[in-house]
Amino acid sequence: MLLRLTEGSDNQKSKIEPLATRKESREERTAVRGDAKGLDLHVRPLVHTHRRQEMQPASKLLTLILLIFMGTELTQVLPANPEESWQVYSSAQDSEGRCVCTVVAPQQSMCSRDARTKQLRQLLEKVQNMTQSIQVLDQRTQRDLQYVEKMEVQLRGLETKFRQVEENHKQNIAKQYKAIKAKMEELRPLIPVLEEYKADAKLVLQFKEEVQNLTSVLSELQEEMGAYDYEELHNRVSNLEERLRACMQKLACGKLTGISDPITIKTSGSRFGSWMTDPLAPEGDTRVWYMDGYHNNRFVREYGSMQEFMTTENFTSHRLPHPWSGTGQVVYNGSIYFNKFQSHVIIKYDFRTSSISKSRQLDYAGFNNAYHYAWGGHSDIDLMVDEGGLWAVYATNQNAGNIVISKLNPNTLQIIKSWTTNHPKRSAGESFMICGTLYVTNGYSGGTKVYYAYSTNSSTYEYIDIAFQNKYSHISMLDYNPRDRALYAWNNGHQVLYNVTLFHVIRSEEL
């Protein structure tokens, strides 16, 4: 590098600054780091010869003194070897009259002769090579790591899918197991019934054989009079007739196993009410009895037949002496039985005489919405009939508001026998009697089913599950008619019928 020493004026100090170098070729440029009094200088060797400029005579003395001074100072701080020392090459005066001195830096080859520098350089190259290798390895590692991470995500996804498949499989198996178990629970009660049917089939075959024997005997009697005693033969025929009659009576009763879809007969009246036919009416008598509302009403409509009820509004109106309470009325053998409004009195009103034939208090029975069905409506006392006769269903304080079943004498209204249950009356939607068994629904609106049964024949109860379609979403009356073997219902202003399915069980020892 070329340095210039500039002489300062009276107010300025002298200074040393780099001098603009000439343009060099690429081969001549070398970058070597040196240290000159704490300054980092880029030094390159001066190869070509510079012409000395001619100086003015007046400045020769100043230049000579400066050279001597520079030479003295440089010889004190630099090595004695001229190739490794700083040298003054030329001096001149610039356009402003200041003295300029050109200094030549030592050759850069002097650093190359240092063994430590060479070792450091080699070590640096190795480090650089290692750095490059590490960078390449790092790139490969990053690429492999990304691949591994991607595979890990895919494996986790597969693992999740396998778990889902396994859980779904387990759930499907559990659902199938529950369905099979439920079906088995439904079929389990049928096993003893089927066994009883086997016994009944044998009994019927036995009857058939006896009838055939009697027929053959009668045929022979026609040919040979006196072969058998007539009274003995008559007794055998009578006995067989009684047994067959008892068998038919047993077939009339059974256990409820199914309820059909509803059959809408008519749409009329308010949301609450009751309608029915007489189960003991003579053959051909299909009169319909109709009562709208659940309280403070005393007019009963009589329609001449079911057909008239469905297609016309021709009816006869009967005015009761007292208003009824609830929807638990029932027509039985030509009379209507109902609960007198705001009391626990039961009244028997005879349509033939248009008068009260009997009335009696139902002791301890709740009334006036004390123990009603879940839908309310003063339905504390519910009167009903089945194959066995007249019944009253209610609740008492003594039984903690649970249902009480009482068998009534239809003529005197006296209680023949009572059964106390553990079912709260307020939790029952509606109830009805079939063959001495009380069946209770779990509600009156929305989804409804028959879920509780109490048998007065065995004084036992059970929880059942019989589907019951609540088509119009609000049932305020539900009663069984043993002659029609159907349920009569008042469903939100619709008069509806349901057919029922019964299992008939006959034991030979009962014949």
XYZ file of C-alpha atoms in Angstrom:
511
model
C 0.000 0.000 0.000
C 1.160 3.590 -0.608
C 0.878 6.020 2.269
C 0.973 9.766 1.948
C 2.363 12.106 4.587
C 0.755 15.518 4.340
C 2.375 18.512 5.963
C -0.037 20.608 7.882
C -0.278 24.411 7.829
C 0.042 26.622 10.812
C -3.478 25.746 12.042
C -3.544 22.111 10.962
C -1.565 19.106 12.061
C 0.365 16.857 9.716
C -1.246 13.498 8.885
C -0.578 10.215 7.127
C -3.290 8.894 4.771
C -3.505 6.213 2.053
C -2.565 7.295 -1.416
C -4.709 6.237 -4.378
C -2.930 3.417 -6.046
C -2.649 2.714 -9.702
C -4.776 0.086 -11.380
C -3.205 -3.348 -11.000
C -3.769 -6.668 -12.626
C -5.689 -9.483 -10.851
C -2.474 -11.461 -10.354
C -0.794 -8.594 -8.522
C -3.549 -8.150 -5.941
C -2.948 -9.889 -2.665
C -4.876 -9.432 0.565
C -2.626 -9.692 3.625
C -3.580 -8.447 7.027
C -0.871 -6.398 8.752
C -0.686 -4.274 11.822
C 0.792 -0.787 11.856
C 0.256 1.122 15.050
C -3.170 -0.380 15.670
C -4.489 0.162 12.101
C -5.686 -2.621 9.768
C -4.012 -1.972 6.447
C -4.432 -3.840 3.168
C -0.884 -3.913 1.757
C 0.240 -5.024 -1.670
C 3.789 -5.024 -3.068
C 4.942 -2.278 -5.381
C 6.244 -4.046 -8.475
C 6.576 -1.371 -11.104
C 9.003 1.558 -10.909
C 7.586 5.007 -10.241
C 9.089 8.067 -11.722
C 10.124 10.690 -9.363
C 8.526 13.962 -9.959
C 10.655 16.972 -10.118
C 10.349 19.166 -7.099
C 10.702 22.829 -6.900
C 14.088 24.048 -5.578
C 12.394 25.754 -2.672
C 11.061 22.485 -1.273
C 14.142 20.264 -1.607
C 15.417 21.096 1.825
C 12.053 20.271 3.463
C 11.846 16.957 1.608
C 15.349 15.965 2.671
C 14.577 16.684 6.294
C 11.355 14.686 6.069
C 13.169 11.717 4.525
C 15.709 11.735 7.250
C 12.957 11.899 9.872
C 10.967 9.108 8.279
C 14.015 6.972 7.858
C 14.977 7.473 11.481
C 11.546 6.571 12.766
C 11.088 3.537 10.531
C 14.445 2.078 11.354
C 13.478 2.146 14.992
C 10.248 0.131 14.662
C 10.738 -2.152 11.638
C 13.128 -5.063 11.042
C 16.526 -4.390 9.540
C 15.880 -6.576 6.539
C 14.823 -4.192 3.718
C 12.486 -6.775 2.212
C 10.508 -6.973 5.439
C 10.609 -3.262 6.327
C 8.604 -0.207 5.368
C 10.449 1.983 2.770
C 10.045 5.570 1.640
C 9.698 5.425 -2.121
C 9.131 9.049 -3.185
C 8.008 12.448 -2.009
C 6.243 15.331 -3.743
C 4.223 18.420 -3.186
C 0.533 18.517 -3.903
C -1.371 21.329 -5.552
C -1.927 23.071 -2.231
C 1.773 23.184 -1.442
C 1.768 20.408 1.136
C 4.589 17.861 1.275
C 3.557 14.310 0.242
C 5.731 11.246 0.971
C 5.144 7.780 -0.584
C 5.898 4.720 1.624
C 6.139 1.091 0.396
C 4.708 -1.719 2.626
C 6.689 -4.957 3.086
C 6.138 -7.973 0.753
C 3.209 -10.293 1.624
C 5.389 -13.309 1.092
C 6.901 -12.774 4.469
C 3.678 -14.154 6.096
C 3.755 -17.276 3.995
C 7.047 -18.232 5.518
C 5.515 -18.477 8.945
C 5.004 -22.260 9.798
C 2.281 -21.575 12.315
C 0.359 -19.551 9.826
C 0.605 -22.391 7.337
C -0.597 -24.885 9.929
C -3.415 -22.580 10.859
C -4.318 -22.246 7.226
C -4.348 -26.011 6.752
C -6.355 -26.429 9.917
C -8.752 -23.757 8.711
C -9.174 -25.591 5.416
C -9.861 -28.827 7.265
C -12.362 -27.060 9.482
C -14.006 -25.593 6.394
C -14.118 -29.034 4.778
C -15.560 -30.507 7.939
C -18.065 -27.674 8.084
C -19.157 -28.400 4.539
C -19.434 -32.109 5.324
C -21.422 -31.325 8.443
C -23.708 -29.067 6.423
C -24.279 -31.809 3.861
C -24.887 -34.301 6.661
C -27.210 -31.825 8.356
C -29.202 -31.424 5.139
C -29.494 -35.193 4.772
C -30.422 -35.507 8.438
C -33.082 -32.820 8.114
C -34.470 -34.538 5.037
C -34.489 -37.922 6.787
C -36.025 -36.324 9.876
C -38.852 -34.859 7.792
C -39.408 -38.252 6.211
C -39.466 -39.918 9.645
C -41.854 -37.272 11.009
C -44.124 -37.787 8.011
C -44.032 -41.558 8.558
C -44.760 -41.018 12.251
C -47.869 -38.958 11.423
C -49.026 -41.645 8.994
C -48.421 -44.391 11.554
C -50.343 -42.460 14.194
C -53.202 -42.008 11.743
C -53.197 -45.738 11.004
C -53.095 -46.505 14.707
C -56.081 -44.209 15.303
C -58.004 -45.840 12.462
C -57.231 -49.310 13.810
C -58.451 -48.229 17.249
C -61.643 -46.809 15.753
C -62.228 -49.999 13.789
C -61.588 -52.061 16.918
C -63.924 -49.897 19.040
C -66.647 -49.953 16.361
C -66.271 -53.714 16.132
C -66.603 -54.035 19.890
C -69.612 -51.699 19.915
C -71.294 -53.632 17.110
C -70.683 -56.896 18.940
C -72.042 -55.355 22.153
C -75.147 -54.064 20.350
C -75.744 -57.418 18.705
C -75.260 -59.160 22.048
C -77.737 -56.797 23.730
C -80.265 -57.311 20.934
C -79.930 -61.081 21.147
C -80.152 -60.940 24.928
C -83.275 -58.768 24.753
C -84.838 -61.135 22.250
C -84.019 -64.077 24.493
C -85.600 -62.255 27.439
C -88.738 -61.790 25.351
C -88.799 -65.438 24.326
C -87.989 -66.852 27.767
C -91.553 -66.444 29.172
C -92.908 -68.287 26.147
C -91.144 -71.530 27.067
C -93.542 -72.508 29.877
C -96.447 -71.325 27.716
C -95.369 -73.619 24.905
C -95.044 -76.455 27.367
C -98.573 -75.760 28.545
C -99.737 -75.749 24.934
C -98.257 -79.210 24.512
C -100.329 -80.378 27.468
C -103.397 -78.601 26.054
C -102.888 -80.307 22.697
C -102.833 -83.685 24.429
C -105.987 -82.742 26.313
C -107.778 -81.761 23.091
C -106.731 -85.073 21.508
C -108.124 -86.848 24.528
C -111.440 -84.991 24.118
C -111.483 -85.908 20.441
C -110.961 -89.582 21.198
C -113.731 -89.557 23.808
C -116.151 -87.870 21.394
C -115.323 -90.458 18.737
C -115.870 -93.248 21.242
C -119.224 -91.799 22.291
C -120.239 -91.388 18.669
C -119.413 -94.993 17.914
C -121.262 -96.084 21.048
C -124.365 -94.138 20.047
C -124.210 -95.684 16.590
C -124.076 -99.151 18.086
C -126.950 -98.290 20.433
C -129.078 -97.539 17.489
C -128.480 -101.080 16.295
C -128.528 -102.838 19.600
C -130.764 -101.271 22.185
C -129.887 -102.194 25.722
C -126.235 -102.941 25.159
C -125.322 -100.029 27.420
C -127.180 -98.413 30.269
C -128.776 -95.189 29.045
C -128.144 -93.265 32.291
C -124.464 -94.128 32.266
C -124.168 -92.912 28.707
C -126.020 -89.707 29.518
C -123.706 -89.007 32.473
C -120.661 -89.462 30.272
C -122.064 -87.016 27.703
C -122.930 -84.448 30.385
C -119.518 -84.729 31.962
C -117.827 -84.210 28.631
C -120.069 -81.226 27.912
C -119.182 -79.552 31.214
C -115.476 -80.102 30.641
C -115.720 -78.621 27.145
C -117.640 -75.615 28.500
C -114.981 -75.064 31.173
C -112.312 -75.316 28.501
C -114.044 -72.622 26.440
C -114.329 -70.364 29.470
C -110.621 -70.732 30.117
C -109.885 -69.860 26.503
C -111.679 -66.543 26.984
C -108.937 -65.333 29.334
C -105.223 -65.018 28.933
C -102.139 -62.911 29.442
C -101.747 -59.699 27.435
C -98.881 -60.019 24.943
C -99.638 -57.404 22.286
C -101.700 -54.341 21.354
C -102.537 -53.506 17.745
C -102.159 -50.167 15.985
C -105.022 -47.753 16.747
C -108.225 -47.700 14.694
C -109.770 -44.217 14.682
C -113.571 -44.543 14.862
C -114.482 -40.880 15.114
C -113.158 -37.408 15.806
C -115.417 -35.415 18.092
C -115.718 -33.685 21.435
C -113.113 -31.972 23.585
C -109.667 -33.136 24.593
C -111.044 -35.245 27.462
C -113.925 -37.706 27.626
C -115.033 -41.354 27.572
C -116.982 -43.686 25.306
C -117.915 -47.401 25.489
C -120.313 -50.248 24.707
C -121.991 -52.588 27.190
C -120.082 -55.920 27.441
C -123.202 -57.645 28.818
C -125.604 -56.247 26.226
C -127.746 -58.815 24.372
C -126.498 -60.160 21.083
C -127.013 -57.599 18.330
C -127.088 -54.669 20.783
C -124.176 -52.438 19.736
C -125.275 -49.173 21.300
C -122.513 -46.633 21.994
C -122.429 -44.485 25.136
C -120.620 -41.141 24.904
C -119.598 -38.639 27.633
C -117.657 -35.463 26.773
C -115.456 -33.772 29.425
C -114.186 -34.926 32.798
C -116.180 -32.867 35.319
C -119.315 -30.778 35.928
C -121.263 -32.527 33.157
C -124.255 -34.845 33.478
C -125.433 -35.548 29.887
C -124.797 -38.977 28.371
C -125.334 -39.575 24.652
C -126.750 -42.874 23.442
C -126.095 -43.848 19.795
C -128.198 -46.674 18.316
C -125.205 -48.599 16.947
C -121.528 -48.334 16.201
C -122.383 -47.550 12.590
C -124.616 -44.637 13.624
C -121.931 -43.356 15.942
C -119.400 -43.356 13.099
C -121.573 -41.783 10.402
C -124.305 -39.661 12.007
C -125.077 -37.376 14.913
C -128.371 -39.060 15.753
C -128.373 -39.778 19.482
C -130.554 -39.853 22.571
C -129.462 -37.713 25.526
C -129.734 -38.974 29.119
C -129.461 -36.478 32.001
C -127.832 -37.905 35.112
C -128.987 -36.742 38.565
C -125.419 -35.732 39.485
C -122.404 -34.602 37.447
C -119.577 -37.086 37.085
C -115.936 -36.730 38.038
C -113.076 -37.905 35.802
C -113.348 -40.246 32.817
C -113.635 -43.565 34.673
C -117.306 -44.267 33.922
C -118.430 -47.686 32.671
C -121.717 -49.088 31.256
C -122.380 -52.621 32.532
C -125.555 -54.709 32.115
C -127.798 -51.764 31.217
C -126.551 -49.385 33.954
C -123.859 -46.725 34.111
C -121.466 -46.635 37.071
C -119.744 -43.312 37.785
C -117.971 -41.310 40.488
C -120.051 -38.410 41.805
C -118.306 -35.049 41.321
C -116.086 -33.914 44.249
C -116.764 -37.010 46.347
C -115.764 -40.653 46.798
C -119.342 -41.807 46.165
C -120.043 -44.374 43.455
C -123.451 -44.218 41.770
C -125.248 -46.915 39.750
C -127.762 -45.345 37.362
C -130.193 -47.613 35.488
C -130.935 -46.443 31.937
C -134.102 -48.597 31.784
C -135.740 -46.841 34.718
C -133.826 -43.531 34.409
C -133.092 -43.587 38.122
C -130.358 -44.280 40.654
C -130.549 -47.910 41.679
C -127.628 -47.840 44.139
C -124.948 -45.531 45.562
C -122.189 -46.164 48.083
C -119.056 -44.482 49.422
C -115.717 -46.007 48.517
C -114.081 -45.807 51.919
C -110.691 -44.032 52.195
C -110.518 -43.466 48.432
C -108.894 -40.196 47.416
C -110.977 -37.754 45.357
C -111.023 -34.211 43.937
C -107.559 -34.569 42.363
C -105.960 -36.059 45.476
C -104.688 -39.201 43.707
C -105.367 -38.718 40.017
C -103.622 -40.249 36.999
C -100.587 -38.423 35.625
C -102.725 -36.306 33.272
C -104.948 -34.977 36.125
C -108.610 -34.375 35.284
C -110.185 -35.515 38.604
C -109.297 -39.092 37.612
C -109.020 -40.314 41.218
C -111.503 -43.209 40.913
C -111.500 -45.366 37.783
C -114.293 -47.934 37.312
C -113.778 -50.803 34.831
C -115.014 -54.288 33.873
C -113.390 -57.469 32.571
C -114.302 -61.142 32.253
C -114.593 -61.350 36.042
C -116.955 -58.427 36.674
C -116.823 -54.863 38.059
C -113.649 -53.258 39.472
C -112.610 -49.968 41.100
C -109.035 -48.632 40.860
C -108.051 -45.788 43.200
C -105.523 -44.796 45.886
C -105.662 -44.168 49.637
C -103.637 -42.379 52.275
C -103.291 -45.682 54.108
C -101.479 -47.121 51.066
C -99.286 -44.010 50.703
C -100.968 -42.957 47.479
C -100.276 -46.270 45.742
C -102.889 -48.028 43.631
C -105.603 -50.096 45.339
C -107.694 -52.616 43.342
C -111.151 -53.542 44.648
C -113.556 -56.111 43.250
C -117.143 -54.728 43.564
C -120.510 -56.391 43.716
C -122.317 -54.836 40.712
C -125.666 -54.904 42.497
C -124.787 -53.644 45.983
C -121.484 -51.844 45.170
C -119.935 -53.478 48.232
C -116.249 -54.357 48.118
C -115.770 -58.105 47.708
C -111.980 -58.046 48.036
C -109.134 -55.507 47.747
C -105.485 -55.702 46.716
C -102.854 -53.080 47.554
C -100.022 -52.493 45.066
C -96.691 -50.696 45.263
C -97.301 -48.513 42.194
C -97.984 -44.766 42.796
C -101.225 -43.737 41.165
C -99.935 -40.291 40.188
C -97.176 -41.987 38.147
C -99.625 -44.034 36.077
C -100.768 -42.715 32.720
C -103.889 -44.931 32.511
C -104.870 -48.491 33.468
C -107.271 -51.283 32.478
C -108.259 -54.788 33.667
C -108.022 -58.002 31.613
C -108.791 -61.378 33.222
C -108.165 -60.137 36.753
C -104.863 -58.445 35.918
C -104.405 -54.679 36.093
C -102.219 -53.264 33.308
C -100.667 -49.787 33.756
C -99.160 -47.459 31.150
C -96.054 -45.385 31.835
C -97.582 -42.156 30.545
C -100.385 -40.484 28.638
C -98.551 -38.293 26.070
C -95.829 -38.947 23.521
C -94.175 -42.350 23.631
C -96.299 -44.712 25.712
C -96.122 -48.389 26.639
C -97.719 -50.847 29.048
C -95.010 -51.545 31.592
C -96.609 -52.741 34.873
C -99.003 -55.631 35.556
C -100.582 -56.732 38.855
C -102.374 -60.091 38.950
C -105.180 -60.383 41.483
C -105.214 -64.152 40.868
C -101.721 -64.581 42.337
C -101.322 -61.239 44.198
C -98.047 -60.652 42.372
C -96.763 -57.968 40.028
C -94.224 -57.769 37.223
C -92.681 -55.160 34.940
C -93.432 -55.765 31.269
C -92.776 -53.968 27.988
C -95.712 -53.926 25.553
C -95.673 -51.312 22.808
C -98.644 -48.960 22.731
C -99.041 -46.420 19.926
C -100.241 -43.082 21.246
C -101.356 -41.698 17.887
C -102.812 -38.361 19.008
C -100.468 -37.725 21.953
C -102.920 -37.400 24.860
C -104.883 -40.307 26.334
C -107.498 -39.425 28.949
C -109.455 -42.724 28.970
C -108.472 -46.371 28.363
C -110.810 -49.308 29.141
C -111.093 -52.953 28.104
C -114.283 -54.515 26.741
C -114.275 -58.309 27.284
C -116.988 -58.923 24.679
C -115.132 -57.134 21.889
C -111.690 -58.056 23.265
C -110.655 -54.505 22.472
C -109.413 -51.394 24.248
C -111.567 -48.264 24.022
C -109.562 -44.997 24.217
C -110.233 -41.247 24.142
C -107.154 -39.734 22.561
C -107.131 -35.947 22.334
C -110.639 -35.627 20.865
C -110.460 -38.889 18.900
C -112.393 -42.050 19.728
C -110.000 -44.945 19.081
C -110.030 -48.774 19.281
C -107.123 -51.177 19.880
C -107.281 -54.950 19.395
C -105.401 -57.054 21.941
C -103.518 -60.361 21.773
C -103.854 -62.764 24.691
C -102.034 -65.979 25.557
C -104.456 -68.689 26.714
C -103.048 -71.186 29.209
C -105.194 -74.146 30.258
C -104.082 -76.681 32.838
C -105.614 -80.134 32.784
C -106.048 -80.138 36.560
C -108.334 -77.099 36.252
C -110.827 -79.058 34.046
